[in-house]
Amino acid sequence: MSEKIFSKSELVKFDGQQGQPAYVAIDGVVYDVSGVEAWAGGKHHGNLAGQELTSVIDGQSPHGRKVLTKLPVVGKYEA
């Protein structure tokens, strides 16, 4: 089975709202944050699921990229 490729218009559908899973893209990799309590409802510190958040995790996140190793990878992001 080939890896799922998400476009910007596809990724935005996975916003954690109305029963949808919550996905975020970092450096071309799409992660599932649905099981992370801090991402409940698809929101985390003003950030929304269904978005490409590389600049946020690099510039604003106190935990940085170390949290990404704990998240399931669901595909690749190609804007």
Tab-separated table of N, CA and C in Angstrom:
chain	number	residue	atom	x	y	z
A	1	MET	N	0.847	-1.192	0.000
A	1	MET	CA	0.000	0.000	0.000
A	1	MET	C	0.883	1.242	0.000
A	2	SER	N	0.607	2.180	-0.882
A	2	SER	CA	1.429	3.380	-0.969
A	2	SER	C	1.043	4.381	0.116
A	3	GLU	N	1.982	5.247	0.411
A	3	GLU	CA	1.770	6.245	1.449
A	3	GLU	C	0.792	7.309	0.952
A	4	LYS	N	-0.098	7.734	1.824
A	4	LYS	CA	-1.094	8.752	1.489
A	4	LYS	C	-0.399	10.096	1.301
A	5	ILE	N	-0.762	10.807	0.230
A	5	ILE	CA	-0.260	12.147	-0.038
A	5	ILE	C	-1.405	13.122	0.214
A	6	PHE	N	-1.144	14.109	1.060
A	6	PHE	CA	-2.147	15.121	1.392
A	6	PHE	C	-1.799	16.435	0.715
A	7	SER	N	-2.768	17.004	0.015
A	7	SER	CA	-2.629	18.364	-0.506
A	7	SER	C	-3.159	19.309	0.585
A	8	LYS	N	-2.952	20.585	0.393
A	8	LYS	CA	-3.466	21.559	1.364
A	8	LYS	C	-4.982	21.436	1.505
A	9	SER	N	-5.675	21.271	0.374
A	9	SER	CA	-7.142	21.182	0.414
A	9	SER	C	-7.621	19.879	1.058
A	10	GLU	N	-6.817	18.833	1.011
A	10	GLU	CA	-7.187	17.584	1.683
A	10	GLU	C	-6.894	17.668	3.183
A	11	LEU	N	-5.732	18.204	3.524
A	11	LEU	CA	-5.325	18.261	4.925
A	11	LEU	C	-6.311	19.063	5.771
A	12	VAL	N	-6.826	20.139	5.212
A	12	VAL	CA	-7.728	21.010	5.963
A	12	VAL	C	-8.995	20.282	6.429
A	13	LYS	N	-9.358	19.200	5.767
A	13	LYS	CA	-10.532	18.409	6.154
A	13	LYS	C	-10.316	17.680	7.483
A	14	PHE	N	-9.056	17.462	7.849
A	14	PHE	CA	-8.732	16.712	9.068
A	14	PHE	C	-8.444	17.690	10.200
A	15	ASP	N	-9.510	18.406	10.581
A	15	ASP	CA	-9.381	19.496	11.543
A	15	ASP	C	-9.803	19.131	12.966
A	16	GLY	N	-10.144	17.868	13.182
A	16	GLY	CA	-10.544	17.438	14.521
A	16	GLY	C	-11.957	17.863	14.905
A	17	GLN	N	-12.713	18.368	13.962
A	17	GLN	CA	-14.081	18.828	14.214
A	17	GLN	C	-15.088	17.808	13.684
A	18	GLN	N	-16.246	17.761	14.299
A	18	GLN	CA	-17.369	16.927	13.854
A	18	GLN	C	-16.966	15.493	13.556
A	19	GLY	N	-16.189	14.909	14.444
A	19	GLY	CA	-15.810	13.511	14.332
A	19	GLY	C	-14.625	13.220	13.427
A	20	GLN	N	-14.075	14.243	12.795
A	20	GLN	CA	-12.910	14.046	11.932
A	20	GLN	C	-11.648	13.884	12.782
A	21	PRO	N	-10.675	13.099	12.311
A	21	PRO	CA	-9.397	13.047	13.015
A	21	PRO	C	-8.682	14.394	12.883
A	22	ALA	N	-7.716	14.621	13.747
A	22	ALA	CA	-6.939	15.855	13.731
A	22	ALA	C	-5.526	15.549	13.246
A	23	TYR	N	-5.159	16.112	12.088
A	23	TYR	CA	-3.844	15.910	11.501
A	23	TYR	C	-3.126	17.252	11.374
A	24	VAL	N	-1.809	17.228	11.513
A	24	VAL	CA	-0.983	18.399	11.249
A	24	VAL	C	0.207	17.973	10.407
A	25	ALA	N	0.707	18.897	9.594
A	25	ALA	CA	1.866	18.623	8.757
A	25	ALA	C	3.073	19.405	9.278
A	26	ILE	N	4.204	18.699	9.383
A	26	ILE	CA	5.473	19.308	9.790
A	26	ILE	C	6.536	18.809	8.814
A	27	ASP	N	7.191	19.728	8.145
A	27	ASP	CA	8.266	19.374	7.208
A	27	ASP	C	7.883	18.265	6.231
A	28	GLY	N	6.681	18.353	5.678
A	28	GLY	CA	6.263	17.397	4.661
A	28	GLY	C	5.733	16.079	5.183
A	29	VAL	N	5.661	15.924	6.506
A	29	VAL	CA	5.135	14.699	7.107
A	29	VAL	C	3.822	15.042	7.812
A	30	VAL	N	2.799	14.212	7.618
A	30	VAL	CA	1.500	14.425	8.253
A	30	VAL	C	1.383	13.506	9.471
A	31	TYR	N	1.110	14.123	10.623
A	31	TYR	CA	0.996	13.410	11.889
A	31	TYR	C	-0.442	13.452	12.380
A	32	ASP	N	-0.855	12.376	13.045
A	32	ASP	CA	-2.180	12.293	13.650
A	32	ASP	C	-2.074	12.731	15.109
A	33	VAL	N	-2.701	13.871	15.435
A	33	VAL	CA	-2.682	14.378	16.814
A	33	VAL	C	-4.016	14.123	17.517
A	34	SER	N	-4.865	13.297	16.913
A	34	SER	CA	-6.195	13.024	17.463
A	34	SER	C	-6.153	12.485	18.884
A	35	GLY	N	-5.172	11.650	19.193
A	35	GLY	CA	-5.086	11.038	20.521
A	35	GLY	C	-4.381	11.884	21.559
A	36	VAL	N	-3.993	13.092	21.201
A	36	VAL	CA	-3.281	13.977	22.129
A	36	VAL	C	-4.297	14.871	22.819
A	37	GLU	N	-4.409	14.734	24.127
A	37	GLU	CA	-5.401	15.495	24.888
A	37	GLU	C	-5.293	16.999	24.643
A	38	ALA	N	-4.076	17.504	24.509
A	38	ALA	CA	-3.870	18.939	24.296
A	38	ALA	C	-4.437	19.416	22.953
A	39	TRP	N	-4.705	18.486	22.033
A	39	TRP	CA	-5.275	18.821	20.734
A	39	TRP	C	-6.779	18.538	20.680
A	40	ALA	N	-7.417	18.393	21.820
A	40	ALA	CA	-8.864	18.107	21.853
A	40	ALA	C	-9.622	19.156	21.049
A	41	GLY	N	-10.549	18.705	20.216
A	41	GLY	CA	-11.332	19.609	19.378
A	41	GLY	C	-10.554	20.195	18.215
A	42	GLY	N	-9.339	19.680	17.987
A	42	GLY	CA	-8.546	20.148	16.860
A	42	GLY	C	-7.846	21.474	17.083
A	43	LYS	N	-7.741	21.894	18.346
A	43	LYS	CA	-7.092	23.170	18.663
A	43	LYS	C	-6.054	22.968	19.760
A	44	HIS	N	-4.951	23.701	19.634
A	44	HIS	CA	-3.873	23.613	20.634
A	44	HIS	C	-3.148	24.958	20.680
A	45	HIS	N	-3.309	25.667	21.773
A	45	HIS	CA	-2.658	26.975	21.963
A	45	HIS	C	-2.850	27.905	20.765
A	46	GLY	N	-4.065	27.972	20.261
A	46	GLY	CA	-4.377	28.870	19.152
A	46	GLY	C	-4.071	28.314	17.771
A	47	ASN	N	-3.476	27.147	17.710
A	47	ASN	CA	-3.187	26.507	16.428
A	47	ASN	C	-4.311	25.529	16.096
A	48	LEU	N	-4.564	25.370	14.810
A	48	LEU	CA	-5.648	24.509	14.363
A	48	LEU	C	-5.110	23.304	13.619
A	49	ALA	N	-5.731	22.157	13.875
A	49	ALA	CA	-5.406	20.950	13.110
A	49	ALA	C	-5.856	21.160	11.676
A	50	GLY	N	-5.309	20.344	10.789
A	50	GLY	CA	-5.629	20.474	9.378
A	50	GLY	C	-4.731	21.485	8.680
A	51	GLN	N	-3.643	21.869	9.349
A	51	GLN	CA	-2.749	22.898	8.830
A	51	GLN	C	-1.305	22.407	8.767
A	52	GLU	N	-0.502	23.144	8.020
A	52	GLU	CA	0.942	22.925	7.969
A	52	GLU	C	1.535	23.826	9.053
A	53	LEU	N	2.211	23.243	10.037
A	53	LEU	CA	2.643	23.986	11.220
A	53	LEU	C	4.151	23.937	11.472
A	54	THR	N	4.955	23.802	10.445
A	54	THR	CA	6.400	23.731	10.630
A	54	THR	C	6.937	24.981	11.324
A	55	SER	N	6.534	26.150	10.870
A	55	SER	CA	7.060	27.389	11.468
A	55	SER	C	6.612	27.542	12.915
A	56	VAL	N	5.442	27.037	13.248
A	56	VAL	CA	4.938	27.123	14.622
A	56	VAL	C	5.766	26.240	15.555
A	57	ILE	N	5.997	24.993	15.152
A	57	ILE	CA	6.737	24.084	16.031
A	57	ILE	C	8.195	24.526	16.168
A	58	ASP	N	8.747	25.122	15.119
A	58	ASP	CA	10.135	25.577	15.182
A	58	ASP	C	10.282	26.907	15.913
A	59	GLY	N	9.289	27.781	15.785
A	59	GLY	CA	9.435	29.118	16.339
A	59	GLY	C	8.722	29.396	17.644
A	60	GLN	N	7.643	28.659	17.932
A	60	GLN	CA	6.827	28.990	19.100
A	60	GLN	C	6.685	27.871	20.119
A	61	SER	N	6.904	26.653	19.708
A	61	SER	CA	6.651	25.514	20.588
A	61	SER	C	7.745	25.346	21.642
A	62	PRO	N	7.364	25.308	22.924
A	62	PRO	CA	8.371	25.111	23.962
A	62	PRO	C	8.973	23.702	23.952
A	63	HIS	N	8.231	22.722	23.443
A	63	HIS	CA	8.731	21.340	23.428
A	63	HIS	C	9.453	21.002	22.137
A	64	GLY	N	9.266	21.806	21.089
A	64	GLY	CA	9.948	21.567	19.826
A	64	GLY	C	9.529	20.267	19.169
A	65	ARG	N	10.421	19.729	18.374
A	65	ARG	CA	10.109	18.550	17.566
A	65	ARG	C	10.167	17.228	18.328
A	66	LYS	N	10.633	17.235	19.553
A	66	LYS	CA	10.764	15.967	20.263
A	66	LYS	C	9.426	15.251	20.434
A	67	VAL	N	8.325	15.985	20.454
A	67	VAL	CA	7.012	15.355	20.600
A	67	VAL	C	6.584	14.586	19.356
A	68	LEU	N	7.180	14.912	18.215
A	68	LEU	CA	6.765	14.267	16.965
A	68	LEU	C	7.059	12.770	16.952
A	69	THR	N	8.073	12.337	17.665
A	69	THR	CA	8.425	10.917	17.679
A	69	THR	C	7.343	10.058	18.318
A	70	LYS	N	6.464	10.674	19.090
A	70	LYS	CA	5.389	9.940	19.768
A	70	LYS	C	4.098	9.879	18.953
A	71	LEU	N	4.074	10.554	17.815
A	71	LEU	CA	2.841	10.659	17.033
A	71	LEU	C	2.826	9.704	15.844
A	72	PRO	N	1.649	9.148	15.531
A	72	PRO	CA	1.537	8.300	14.344
A	72	PRO	C	1.683	9.138	13.069
A	73	VAL	N	2.438	8.631	12.120
A	73	VAL	CA	2.577	9.261	10.812
A	73	VAL	C	1.497	8.679	9.909
A	74	VAL	N	0.741	9.562	9.246
A	74	VAL	CA	-0.351	9.085	8.391
A	74	VAL	C	-0.108	9.357	6.906
A	75	GLY	N	0.956	10.082	6.586
A	75	GLY	CA	1.249	10.333	5.181
A	75	GLY	C	2.228	11.458	4.982
A	76	LYS	N	2.263	11.935	3.740
A	76	LYS	CA	3.158	13.035	3.351
A	76	LYS	C	2.317	14.225	2.920
A	77	TYR	N	2.880	15.422	3.106
A	77	TYR	CA	2.205	16.652	2.735
A	77	TYR	C	2.906	17.281	1.543
A	78	GLU	N	2.130	17.590	0.520
A	78	GLU	CA	2.642	18.292	-0.651
A	78	GLU	C	1.707	19.453	-0.949
A	79	ALA	N	2.156	20.647	-0.655
A	79	ALA	CA	1.331	21.848	-0.818
A	79	ALA	C	0.961	22.083	-2.269
